[in-house]
mmCIF file of C-alpha atoms in Angstrom:
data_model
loop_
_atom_site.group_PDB
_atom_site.id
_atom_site.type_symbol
_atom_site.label_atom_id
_atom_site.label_comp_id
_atom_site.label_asym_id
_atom_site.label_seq_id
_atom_site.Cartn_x
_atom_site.Cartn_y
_atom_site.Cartn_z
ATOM 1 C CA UNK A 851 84.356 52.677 205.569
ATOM 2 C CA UNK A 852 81.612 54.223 203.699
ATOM 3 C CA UNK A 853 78.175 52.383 204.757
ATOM 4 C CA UNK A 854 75.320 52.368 202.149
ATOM 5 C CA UNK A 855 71.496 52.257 203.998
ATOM 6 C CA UNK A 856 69.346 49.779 201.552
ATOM 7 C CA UNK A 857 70.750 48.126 198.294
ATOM 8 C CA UNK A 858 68.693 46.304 195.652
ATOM 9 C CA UNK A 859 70.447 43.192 194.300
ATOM 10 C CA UNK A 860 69.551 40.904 191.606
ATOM 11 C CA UNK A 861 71.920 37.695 190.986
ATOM 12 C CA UNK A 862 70.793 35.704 187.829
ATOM 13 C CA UNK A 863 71.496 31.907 187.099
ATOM 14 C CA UNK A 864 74.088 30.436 185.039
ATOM 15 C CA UNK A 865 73.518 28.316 181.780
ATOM 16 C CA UNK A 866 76.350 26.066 180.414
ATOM 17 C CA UNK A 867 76.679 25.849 176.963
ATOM 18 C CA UNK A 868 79.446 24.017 176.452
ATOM 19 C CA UNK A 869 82.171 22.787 178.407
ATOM 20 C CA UNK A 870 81.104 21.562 182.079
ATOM 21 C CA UNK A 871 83.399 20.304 184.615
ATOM 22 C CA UNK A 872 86.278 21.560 182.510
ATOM 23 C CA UNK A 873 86.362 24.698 185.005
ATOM 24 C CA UNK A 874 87.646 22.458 187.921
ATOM 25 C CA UNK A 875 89.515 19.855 185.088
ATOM 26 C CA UNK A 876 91.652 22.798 183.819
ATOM 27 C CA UNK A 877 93.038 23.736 187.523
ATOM 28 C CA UNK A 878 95.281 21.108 186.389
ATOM 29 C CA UNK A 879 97.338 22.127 183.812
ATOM 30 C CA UNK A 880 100.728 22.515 183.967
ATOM 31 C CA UNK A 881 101.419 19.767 186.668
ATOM 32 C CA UNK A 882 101.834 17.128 183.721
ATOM 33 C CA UNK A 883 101.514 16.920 180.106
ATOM 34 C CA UNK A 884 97.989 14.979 180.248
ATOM 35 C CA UNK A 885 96.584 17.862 182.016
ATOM 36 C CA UNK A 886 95.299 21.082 179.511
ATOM 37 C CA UNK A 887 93.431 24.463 179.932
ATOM 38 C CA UNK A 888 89.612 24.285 180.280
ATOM 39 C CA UNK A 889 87.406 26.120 178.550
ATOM 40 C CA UNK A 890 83.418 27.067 179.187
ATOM 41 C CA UNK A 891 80.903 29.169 176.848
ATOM 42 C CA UNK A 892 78.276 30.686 180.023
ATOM 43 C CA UNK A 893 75.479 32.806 179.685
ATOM 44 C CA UNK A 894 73.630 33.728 182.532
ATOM 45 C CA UNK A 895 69.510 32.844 182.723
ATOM 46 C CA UNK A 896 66.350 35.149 183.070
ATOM 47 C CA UNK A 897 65.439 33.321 186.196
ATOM 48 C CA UNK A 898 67.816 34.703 189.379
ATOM 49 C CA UNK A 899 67.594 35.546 193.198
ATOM 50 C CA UNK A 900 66.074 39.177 194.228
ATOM 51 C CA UNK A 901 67.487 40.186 197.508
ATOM 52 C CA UNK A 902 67.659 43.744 199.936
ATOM 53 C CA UNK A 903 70.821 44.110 201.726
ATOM 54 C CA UNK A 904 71.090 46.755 204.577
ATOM 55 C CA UNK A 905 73.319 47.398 207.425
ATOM 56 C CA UNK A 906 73.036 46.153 210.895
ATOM 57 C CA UNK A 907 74.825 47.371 214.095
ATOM 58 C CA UNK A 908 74.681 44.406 215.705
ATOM 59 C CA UNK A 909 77.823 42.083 214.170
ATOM 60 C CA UNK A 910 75.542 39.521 212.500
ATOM 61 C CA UNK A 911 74.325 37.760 209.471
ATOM 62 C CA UNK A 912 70.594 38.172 209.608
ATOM 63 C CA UNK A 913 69.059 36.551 206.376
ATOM 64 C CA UNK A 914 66.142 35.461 204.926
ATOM 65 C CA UNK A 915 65.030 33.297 202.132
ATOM 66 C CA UNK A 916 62.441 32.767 199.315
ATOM 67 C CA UNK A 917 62.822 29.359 197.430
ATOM 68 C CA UNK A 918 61.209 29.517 193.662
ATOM 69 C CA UNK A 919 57.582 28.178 194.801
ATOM 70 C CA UNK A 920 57.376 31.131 197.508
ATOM 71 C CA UNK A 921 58.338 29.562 200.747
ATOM 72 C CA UNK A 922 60.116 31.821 203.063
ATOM 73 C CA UNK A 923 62.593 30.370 205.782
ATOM 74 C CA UNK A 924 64.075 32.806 208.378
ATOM 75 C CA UNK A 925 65.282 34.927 209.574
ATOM 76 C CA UNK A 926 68.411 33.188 210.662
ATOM 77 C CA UNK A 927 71.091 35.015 212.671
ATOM 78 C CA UNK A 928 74.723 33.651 211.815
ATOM 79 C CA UNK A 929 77.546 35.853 214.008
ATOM 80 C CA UNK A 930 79.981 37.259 211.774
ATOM 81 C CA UNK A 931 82.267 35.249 213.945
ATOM 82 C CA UNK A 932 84.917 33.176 211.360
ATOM 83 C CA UNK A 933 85.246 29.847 213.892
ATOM 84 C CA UNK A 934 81.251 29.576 213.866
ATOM 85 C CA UNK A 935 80.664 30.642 210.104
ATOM 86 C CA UNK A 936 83.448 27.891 208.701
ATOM 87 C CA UNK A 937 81.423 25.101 211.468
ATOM 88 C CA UNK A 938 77.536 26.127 209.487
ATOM 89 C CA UNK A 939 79.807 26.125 206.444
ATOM 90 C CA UNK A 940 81.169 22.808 207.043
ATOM 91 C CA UNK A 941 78.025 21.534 207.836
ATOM 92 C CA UNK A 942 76.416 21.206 204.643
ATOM 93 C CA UNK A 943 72.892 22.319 203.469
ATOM 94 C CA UNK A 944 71.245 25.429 201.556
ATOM 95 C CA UNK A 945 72.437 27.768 204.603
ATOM 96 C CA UNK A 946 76.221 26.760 204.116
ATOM 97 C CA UNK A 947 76.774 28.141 201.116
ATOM 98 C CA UNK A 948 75.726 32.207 202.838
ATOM 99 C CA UNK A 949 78.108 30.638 205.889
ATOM 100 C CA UNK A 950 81.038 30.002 203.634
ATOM 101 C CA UNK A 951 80.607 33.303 201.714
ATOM 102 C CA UNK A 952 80.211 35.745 205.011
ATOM 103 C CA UNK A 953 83.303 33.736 206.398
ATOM 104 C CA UNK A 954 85.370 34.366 203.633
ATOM 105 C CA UNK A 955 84.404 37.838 203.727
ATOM 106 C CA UNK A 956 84.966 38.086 207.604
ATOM 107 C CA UNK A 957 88.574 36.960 207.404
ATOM 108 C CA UNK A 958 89.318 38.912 204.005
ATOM 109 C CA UNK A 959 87.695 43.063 205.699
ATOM 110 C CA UNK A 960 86.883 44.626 208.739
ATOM 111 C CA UNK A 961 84.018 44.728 209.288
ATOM 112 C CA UNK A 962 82.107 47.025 212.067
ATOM 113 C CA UNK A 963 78.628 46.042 211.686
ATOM 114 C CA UNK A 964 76.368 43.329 210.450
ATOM 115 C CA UNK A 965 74.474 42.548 207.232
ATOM 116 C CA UNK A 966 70.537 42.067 207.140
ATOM 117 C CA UNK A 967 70.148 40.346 203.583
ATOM 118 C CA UNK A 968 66.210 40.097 202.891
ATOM 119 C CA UNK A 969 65.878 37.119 200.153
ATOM 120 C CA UNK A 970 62.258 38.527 199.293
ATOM 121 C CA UNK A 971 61.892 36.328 195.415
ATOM 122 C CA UNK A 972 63.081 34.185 193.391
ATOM 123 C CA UNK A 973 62.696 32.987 190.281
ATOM 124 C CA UNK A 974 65.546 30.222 190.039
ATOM 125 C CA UNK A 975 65.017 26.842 190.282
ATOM 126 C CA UNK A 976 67.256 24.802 192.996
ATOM 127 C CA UNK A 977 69.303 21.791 192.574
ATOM 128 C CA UNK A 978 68.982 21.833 188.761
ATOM 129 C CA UNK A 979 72.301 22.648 187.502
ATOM 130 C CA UNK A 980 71.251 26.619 186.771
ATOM 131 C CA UNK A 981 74.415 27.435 189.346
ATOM 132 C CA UNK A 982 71.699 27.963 192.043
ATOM 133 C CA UNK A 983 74.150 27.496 195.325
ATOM 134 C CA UNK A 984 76.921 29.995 193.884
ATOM 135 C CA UNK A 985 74.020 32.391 192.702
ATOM 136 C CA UNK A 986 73.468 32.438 196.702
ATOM 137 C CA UNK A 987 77.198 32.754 197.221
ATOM 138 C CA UNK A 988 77.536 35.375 194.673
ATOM 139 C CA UNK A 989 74.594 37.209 195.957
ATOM 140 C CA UNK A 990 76.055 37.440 200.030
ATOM 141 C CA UNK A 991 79.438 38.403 198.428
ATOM 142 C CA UNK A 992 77.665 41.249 196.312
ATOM 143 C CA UNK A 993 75.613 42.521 199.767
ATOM 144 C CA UNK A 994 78.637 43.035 201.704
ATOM 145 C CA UNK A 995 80.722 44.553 198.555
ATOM 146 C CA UNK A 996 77.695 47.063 198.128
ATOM 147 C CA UNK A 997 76.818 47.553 201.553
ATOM 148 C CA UNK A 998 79.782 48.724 203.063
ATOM 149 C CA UNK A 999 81.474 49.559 199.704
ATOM 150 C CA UNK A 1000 84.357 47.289 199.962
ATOM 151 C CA UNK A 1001 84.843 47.993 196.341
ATOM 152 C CA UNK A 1002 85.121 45.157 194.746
ATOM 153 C CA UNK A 1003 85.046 44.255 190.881
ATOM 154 C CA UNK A 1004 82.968 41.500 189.926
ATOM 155 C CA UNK A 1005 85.605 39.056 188.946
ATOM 156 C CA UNK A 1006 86.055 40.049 192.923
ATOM 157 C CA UNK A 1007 82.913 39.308 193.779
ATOM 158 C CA UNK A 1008 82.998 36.147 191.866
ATOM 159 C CA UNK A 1009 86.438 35.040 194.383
ATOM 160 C CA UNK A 1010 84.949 35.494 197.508
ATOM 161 C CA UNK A 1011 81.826 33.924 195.985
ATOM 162 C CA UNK A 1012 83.696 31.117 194.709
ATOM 163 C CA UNK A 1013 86.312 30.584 197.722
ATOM 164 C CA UNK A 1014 83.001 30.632 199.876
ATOM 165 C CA UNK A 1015 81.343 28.282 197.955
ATOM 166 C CA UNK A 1016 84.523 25.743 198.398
ATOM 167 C CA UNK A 1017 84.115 26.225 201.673
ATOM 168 C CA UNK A 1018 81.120 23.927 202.248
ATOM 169 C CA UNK A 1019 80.947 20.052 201.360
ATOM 170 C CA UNK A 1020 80.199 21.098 197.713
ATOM 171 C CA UNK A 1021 83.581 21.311 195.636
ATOM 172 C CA UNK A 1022 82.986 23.275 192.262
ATOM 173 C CA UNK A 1023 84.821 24.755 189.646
ATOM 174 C CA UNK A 1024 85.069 28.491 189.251
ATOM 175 C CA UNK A 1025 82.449 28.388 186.208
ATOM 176 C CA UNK A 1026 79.304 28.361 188.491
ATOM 177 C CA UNK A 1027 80.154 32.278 189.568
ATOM 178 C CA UNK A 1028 80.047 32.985 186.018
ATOM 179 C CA UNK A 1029 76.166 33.922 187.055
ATOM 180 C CA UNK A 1030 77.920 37.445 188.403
ATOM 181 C CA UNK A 1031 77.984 38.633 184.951
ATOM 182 C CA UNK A 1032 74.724 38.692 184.289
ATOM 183 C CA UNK A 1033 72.656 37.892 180.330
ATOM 184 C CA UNK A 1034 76.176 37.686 177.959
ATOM 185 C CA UNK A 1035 77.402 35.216 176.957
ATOM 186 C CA UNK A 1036 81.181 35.116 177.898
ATOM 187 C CA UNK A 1037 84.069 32.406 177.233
ATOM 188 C CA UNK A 1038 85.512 31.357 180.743
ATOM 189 C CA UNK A 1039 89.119 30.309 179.884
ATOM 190 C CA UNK A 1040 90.707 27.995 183.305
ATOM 191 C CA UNK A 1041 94.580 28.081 182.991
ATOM 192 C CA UNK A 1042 95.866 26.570 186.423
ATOM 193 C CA UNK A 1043 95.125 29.155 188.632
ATOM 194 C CA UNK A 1044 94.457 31.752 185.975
ATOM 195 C CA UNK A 1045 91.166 32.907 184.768
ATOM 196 C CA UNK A 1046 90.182 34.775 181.924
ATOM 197 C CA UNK A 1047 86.787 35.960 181.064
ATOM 198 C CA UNK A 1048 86.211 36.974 177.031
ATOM 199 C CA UNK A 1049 82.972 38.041 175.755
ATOM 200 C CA UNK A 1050 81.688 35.858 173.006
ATOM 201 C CA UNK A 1051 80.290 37.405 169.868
ATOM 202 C CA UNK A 1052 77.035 36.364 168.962
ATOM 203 C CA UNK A 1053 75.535 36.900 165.023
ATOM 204 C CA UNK A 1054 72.378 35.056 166.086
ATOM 205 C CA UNK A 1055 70.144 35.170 168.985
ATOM 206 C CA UNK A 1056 69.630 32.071 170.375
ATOM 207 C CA UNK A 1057 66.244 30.448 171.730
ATOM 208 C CA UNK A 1058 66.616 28.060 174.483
ATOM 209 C CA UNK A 1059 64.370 26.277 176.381
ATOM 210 C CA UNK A 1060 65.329 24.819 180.054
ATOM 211 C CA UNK A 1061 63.442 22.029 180.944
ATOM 212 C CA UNK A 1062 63.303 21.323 184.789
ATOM 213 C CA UNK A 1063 63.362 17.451 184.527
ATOM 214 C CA UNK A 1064 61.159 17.187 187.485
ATOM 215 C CA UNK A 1065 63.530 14.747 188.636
ATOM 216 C CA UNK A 1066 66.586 13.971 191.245
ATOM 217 C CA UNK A 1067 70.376 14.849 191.044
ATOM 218 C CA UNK A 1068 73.310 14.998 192.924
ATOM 219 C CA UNK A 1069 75.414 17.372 191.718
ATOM 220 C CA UNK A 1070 78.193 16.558 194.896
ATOM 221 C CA UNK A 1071 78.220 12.911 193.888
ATOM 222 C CA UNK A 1072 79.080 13.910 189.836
ATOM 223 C CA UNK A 1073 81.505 15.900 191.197
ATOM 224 C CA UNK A 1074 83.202 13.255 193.482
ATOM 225 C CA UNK A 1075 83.029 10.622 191.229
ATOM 226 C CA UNK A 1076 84.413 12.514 188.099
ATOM 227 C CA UNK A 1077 87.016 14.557 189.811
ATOM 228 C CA UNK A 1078 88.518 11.453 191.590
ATOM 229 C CA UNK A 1079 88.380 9.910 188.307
ATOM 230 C CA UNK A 1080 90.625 12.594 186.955
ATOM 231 C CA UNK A 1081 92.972 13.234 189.590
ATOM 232 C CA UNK A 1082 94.611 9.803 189.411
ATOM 233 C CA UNK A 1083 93.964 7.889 186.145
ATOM 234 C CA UNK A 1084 94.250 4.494 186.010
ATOM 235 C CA UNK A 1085 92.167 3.017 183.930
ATOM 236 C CA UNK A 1086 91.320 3.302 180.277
ATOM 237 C CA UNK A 1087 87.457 4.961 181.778
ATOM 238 C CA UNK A 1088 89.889 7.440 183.667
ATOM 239 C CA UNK A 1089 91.818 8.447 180.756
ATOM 240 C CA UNK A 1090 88.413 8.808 178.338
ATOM 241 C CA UNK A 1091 87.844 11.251 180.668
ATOM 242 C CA UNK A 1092 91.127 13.200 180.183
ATOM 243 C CA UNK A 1093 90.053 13.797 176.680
ATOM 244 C CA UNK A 1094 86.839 14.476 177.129
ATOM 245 C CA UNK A 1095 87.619 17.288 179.247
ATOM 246 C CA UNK A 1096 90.784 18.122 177.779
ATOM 247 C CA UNK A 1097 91.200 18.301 173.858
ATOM 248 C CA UNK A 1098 87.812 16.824 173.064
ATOM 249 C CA UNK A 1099 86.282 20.158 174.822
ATOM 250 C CA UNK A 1100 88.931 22.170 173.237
ATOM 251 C CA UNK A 1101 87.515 21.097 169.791
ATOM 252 C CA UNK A 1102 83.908 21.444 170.502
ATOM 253 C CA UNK A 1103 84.268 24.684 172.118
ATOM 254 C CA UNK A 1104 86.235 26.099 169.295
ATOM 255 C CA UNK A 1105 83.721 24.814 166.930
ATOM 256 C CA UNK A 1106 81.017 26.322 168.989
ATOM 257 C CA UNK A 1107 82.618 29.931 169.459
ATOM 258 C CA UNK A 1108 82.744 29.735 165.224
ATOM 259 C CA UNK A 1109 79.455 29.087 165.065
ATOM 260 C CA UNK A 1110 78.190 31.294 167.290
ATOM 261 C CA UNK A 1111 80.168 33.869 165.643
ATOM 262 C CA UNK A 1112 78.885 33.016 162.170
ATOM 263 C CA UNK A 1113 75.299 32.925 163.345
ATOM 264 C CA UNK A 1114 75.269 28.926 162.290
ATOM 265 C CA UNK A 1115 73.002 27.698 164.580
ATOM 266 C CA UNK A 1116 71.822 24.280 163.105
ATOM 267 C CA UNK A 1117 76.134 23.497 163.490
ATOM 268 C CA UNK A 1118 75.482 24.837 167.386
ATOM 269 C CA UNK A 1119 72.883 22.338 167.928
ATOM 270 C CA UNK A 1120 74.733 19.664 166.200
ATOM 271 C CA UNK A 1121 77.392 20.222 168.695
ATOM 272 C CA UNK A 1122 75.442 20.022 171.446
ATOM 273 C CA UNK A 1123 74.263 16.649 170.389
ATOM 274 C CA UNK A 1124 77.632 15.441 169.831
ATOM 275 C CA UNK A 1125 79.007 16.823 173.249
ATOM 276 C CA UNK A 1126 76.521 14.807 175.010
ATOM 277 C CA UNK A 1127 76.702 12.148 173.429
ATOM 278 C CA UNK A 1128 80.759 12.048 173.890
ATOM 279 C CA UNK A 1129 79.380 12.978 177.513
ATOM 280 C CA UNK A 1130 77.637 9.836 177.944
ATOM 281 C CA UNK A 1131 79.667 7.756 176.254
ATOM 282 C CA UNK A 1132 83.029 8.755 178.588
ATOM 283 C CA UNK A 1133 82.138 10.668 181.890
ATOM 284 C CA UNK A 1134 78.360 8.448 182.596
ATOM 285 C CA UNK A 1135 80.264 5.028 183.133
ATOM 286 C CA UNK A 1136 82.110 6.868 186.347
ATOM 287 C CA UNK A 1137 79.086 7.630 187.776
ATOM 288 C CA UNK A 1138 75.915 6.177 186.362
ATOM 289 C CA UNK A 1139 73.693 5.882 189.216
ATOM 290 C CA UNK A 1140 73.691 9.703 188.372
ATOM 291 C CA UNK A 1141 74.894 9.939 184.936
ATOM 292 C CA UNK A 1142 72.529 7.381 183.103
ATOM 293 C CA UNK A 1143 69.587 10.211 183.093
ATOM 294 C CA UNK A 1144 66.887 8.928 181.637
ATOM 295 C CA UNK A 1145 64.442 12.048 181.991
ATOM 296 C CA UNK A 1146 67.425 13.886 180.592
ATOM 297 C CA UNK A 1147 67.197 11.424 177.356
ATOM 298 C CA UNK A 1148 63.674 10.919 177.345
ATOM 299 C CA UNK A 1149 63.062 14.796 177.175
ATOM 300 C CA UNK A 1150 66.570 15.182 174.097
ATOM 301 C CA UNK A 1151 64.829 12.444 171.646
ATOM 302 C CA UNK A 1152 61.569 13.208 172.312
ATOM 303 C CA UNK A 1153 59.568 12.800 168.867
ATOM 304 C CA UNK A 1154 57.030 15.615 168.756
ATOM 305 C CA UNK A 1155 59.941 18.192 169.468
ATOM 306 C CA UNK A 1156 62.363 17.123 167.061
ATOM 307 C CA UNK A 1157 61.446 19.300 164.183
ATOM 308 C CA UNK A 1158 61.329 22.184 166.607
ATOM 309 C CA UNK A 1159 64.841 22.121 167.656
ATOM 310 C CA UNK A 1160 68.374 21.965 166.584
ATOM 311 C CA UNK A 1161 69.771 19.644 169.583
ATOM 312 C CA UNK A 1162 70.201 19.947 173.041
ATOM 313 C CA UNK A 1163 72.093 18.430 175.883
ATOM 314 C CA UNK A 1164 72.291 18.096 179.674
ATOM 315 C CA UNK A 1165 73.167 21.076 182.120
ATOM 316 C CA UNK A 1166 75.264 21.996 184.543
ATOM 317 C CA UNK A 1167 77.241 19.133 186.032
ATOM 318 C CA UNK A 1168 74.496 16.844 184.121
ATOM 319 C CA UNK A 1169 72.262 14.082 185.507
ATOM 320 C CA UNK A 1170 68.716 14.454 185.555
ATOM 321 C CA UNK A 1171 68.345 18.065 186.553
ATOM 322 C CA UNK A 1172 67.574 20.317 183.545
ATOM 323 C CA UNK A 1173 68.064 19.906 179.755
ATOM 324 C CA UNK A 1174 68.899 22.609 177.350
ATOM 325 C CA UNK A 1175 67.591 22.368 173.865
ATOM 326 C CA UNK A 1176 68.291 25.528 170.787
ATOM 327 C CA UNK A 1177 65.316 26.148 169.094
ATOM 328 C CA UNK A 1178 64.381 27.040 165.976
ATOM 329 C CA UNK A 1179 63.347 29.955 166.053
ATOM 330 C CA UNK A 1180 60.726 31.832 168.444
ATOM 331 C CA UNK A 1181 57.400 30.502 167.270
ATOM 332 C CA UNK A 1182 59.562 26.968 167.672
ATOM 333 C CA UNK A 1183 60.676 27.904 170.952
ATOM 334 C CA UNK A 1184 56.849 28.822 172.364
ATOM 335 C CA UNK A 1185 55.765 25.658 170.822
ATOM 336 C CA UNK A 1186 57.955 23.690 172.409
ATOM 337 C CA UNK A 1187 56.712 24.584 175.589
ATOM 338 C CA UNK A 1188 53.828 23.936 175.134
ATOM 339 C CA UNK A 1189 54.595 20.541 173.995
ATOM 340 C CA UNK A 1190 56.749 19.450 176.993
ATOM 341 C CA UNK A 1191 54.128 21.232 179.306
ATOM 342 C CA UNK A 1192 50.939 19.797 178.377
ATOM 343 C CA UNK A 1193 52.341 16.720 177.249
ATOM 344 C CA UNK A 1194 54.854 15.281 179.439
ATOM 345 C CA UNK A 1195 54.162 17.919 182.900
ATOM 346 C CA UNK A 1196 57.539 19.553 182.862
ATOM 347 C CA UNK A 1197 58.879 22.704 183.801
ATOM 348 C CA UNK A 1198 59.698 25.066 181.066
ATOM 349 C CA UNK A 1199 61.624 28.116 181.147
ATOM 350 C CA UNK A 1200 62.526 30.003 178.025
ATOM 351 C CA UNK A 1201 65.614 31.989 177.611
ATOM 352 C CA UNK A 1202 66.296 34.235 174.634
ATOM 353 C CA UNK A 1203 70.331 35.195 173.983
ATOM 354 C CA UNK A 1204 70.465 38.473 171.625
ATOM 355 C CA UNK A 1205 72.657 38.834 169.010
ATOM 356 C CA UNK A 1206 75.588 41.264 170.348
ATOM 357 C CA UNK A 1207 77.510 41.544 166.474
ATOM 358 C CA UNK A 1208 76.091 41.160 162.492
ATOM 359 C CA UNK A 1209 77.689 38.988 160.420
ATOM 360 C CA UNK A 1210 79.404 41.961 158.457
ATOM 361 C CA UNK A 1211 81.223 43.052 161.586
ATOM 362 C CA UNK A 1212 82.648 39.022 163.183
ATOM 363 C CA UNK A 1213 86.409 38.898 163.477
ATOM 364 C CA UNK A 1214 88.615 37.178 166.021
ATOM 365 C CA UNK A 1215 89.099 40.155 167.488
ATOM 366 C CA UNK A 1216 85.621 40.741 168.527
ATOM 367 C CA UNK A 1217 86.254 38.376 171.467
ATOM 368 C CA UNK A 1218 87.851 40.571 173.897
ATOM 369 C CA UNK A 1219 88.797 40.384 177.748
ATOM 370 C CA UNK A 1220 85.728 41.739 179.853
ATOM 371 C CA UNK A 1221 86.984 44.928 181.691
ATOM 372 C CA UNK A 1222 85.579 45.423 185.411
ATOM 373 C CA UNK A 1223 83.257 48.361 184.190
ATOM 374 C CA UNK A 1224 81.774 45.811 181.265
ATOM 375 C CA UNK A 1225 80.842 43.257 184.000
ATOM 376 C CA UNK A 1226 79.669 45.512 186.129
ATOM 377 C CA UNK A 1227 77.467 47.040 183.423
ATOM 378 C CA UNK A 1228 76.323 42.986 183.005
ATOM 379 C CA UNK A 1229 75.379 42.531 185.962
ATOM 380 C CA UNK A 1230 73.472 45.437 186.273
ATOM 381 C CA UNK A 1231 71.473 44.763 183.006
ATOM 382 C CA UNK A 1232 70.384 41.911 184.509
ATOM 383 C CA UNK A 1233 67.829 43.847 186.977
#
């Protein structure tokens, strides 16, 4: 096994278009008819994690951490033993998630040394829906796969991050390690136990703002509550969610990938308003103590933005953790900002998606499976 001596990583955040919870929803298909294919439109985020991996002798997990205001915690040693990593992973909390991860890893290779992973920025926000935990997952998987060159694709990467991830109290689809393909915007496509990963043409950048709601969310609650919702319907709530995340999000996303593909953004933001609203109207009653969001709501119909945008909608698993709202334009984009910042003393972080086609060159067939060596040139452009 070939050993590499220092390795520069970069793992960015994940930003849902369209299409939450329908990652986890579509593991469902094909055990009855009510039960279809999920679909997600992901692009990952400016923000990330910013990390130095090297080897140790010494059969250990040394790591330590930078959270997004500069605190540093660590370092912690965690023995690359599997019996202790799956009890820390059990456990819950931020550390978990690198427990689950190195355990997966530990039962999957052989490994003869140890991993020193030095966490030294980062730019993501936590707990906000931006796919912060399996960014952190992702990023342990990608130390080890570099490190001692275990050669792994990214889609292989994205497993161990994923199955590592599952590992702690937090049980999430495989969308969230969409964040190890970097700035593209890709269709994630959940067929039982089959994934496919499409790039999605683009004929018009997009200008987003992310608005850290300065508020609380739970993402493990949503979760929960939604996914034992769906499981076992028995009410008429429980089947409003079926079709929300079944062919409700198989007619918004389709409607989405057009537009995005016919550089028709004011019908992109119009979608967004009308998937949360269809959001609201049948996940939020299965878990409104989380779901109601009113600093998610407050920040979507606020009136001095409303000229500046073309909609927007809740992120991630939803709740009050970050809202996403398509400008109109760059100059629209800066001043909403501005607006939000001075105004209402939120969080904003801009995120500009570039055009990858013109509108001469869209065709169906401009969507195409993402080989290994285009996600690994992704991820790379992401550093």
């Amino acid at each position: 096994m070939v050993v590499e001596d220092s390795v520069e990583l970069f793992v960015s955040g994940r930003l849902c278009l369209f299409g939450e919870h329908t990652d986890w929803a579509g593991e469902y298909n094909g055990r009855s008819e009510s039960f279809v294919e999920g679909r997600t439109i992901v692009v990952g985020t400016q923000e990330g994690i910013f990390a130095t991996a090297r080897p140790l002798k010494e059969k250990v997990l040394r790591i330590t951490t930078t959270d997004n205001d500069g605190k540093q915690t660590g370092p912690l040693e965690l023995p690359l033993e599997p019996a202790e990593l799956l009890a820390v992973a059990r456990a819950g909390g931020f550390f978990s998630y690198v427990a689950g991860t190195a355990y997966r890893v530990c039962v999957s290779y052989d490994l003869y040394g140890g991993l020193e992973l030095i966490n030294h920025a980062t730019t993501l926000p936590m707990s906000k829906g931006l796919s912060s935990s399996a960014a952190i997952c992702v990023m342990v998987a990608r130390a080890f796969n570099r490190v001692y060159q275990l050669h792994l694709s990214t889609r292989g990467e994205m497993e161990l991050a994923y199955l590592g991830e599952i590992t702690t109290p937090s049980k999430c689809g495989r969308m969230d390690q969409a964040c190890a393909y970097g700035s593209i915007p890709v269709l994630m496509t959940f067929d039982g136990d089959i994934l496919t990963v499409d790039r999605v043409p683009l004929s018009a950048p997009l200008h987003l703002v992310l608005v850290d709601l300065g508020a609380h969310k739970d993402t493990t609650t949503i979760l929960r509550c939604l996914q034992r919702a769906y499981q076992q319907p028995t009410s008429e709530l429980h089947s409003g969610l079926h079709g929300l995340l079944g062919p409700i999000n198989l007619r918004l996303t389709g409607a989405a990938l057009r537009a995005m593909e016919e550089g028709d953004l004011p019908q992109l933001g119009r979608l967004m308003v009308e998937a949360q609203s269809l959001f609201d109207q049948l996940a939020g009653p299965l878990c409104p103590e989380q779901l109601s969001a009113p600093a998610l709501h407050k920040v979507l119909s606020y009136p001095p933005i409303q000229d500046l945008v073309w909609g927007g909608k809740g992120v991630g698993s939803q709740g009050d953790g970050t809202a996403q709202l398509l400008c109109r334009g760059a100059d629209a984009q800066a001043k909403v900002c501005a607006i939000l910042s001075s105004e209402l003393g939120l969080g904003c972080m801009p995120l500009s998606v570039a055009a990858n086609i013109t509108t001469s060159s869209t065709s169906s067939s401009s969507r195409a499976p993402m080989a290994a060596s285009d996600a690994g040139v992704a991820v790379d452009s992401g550093k």
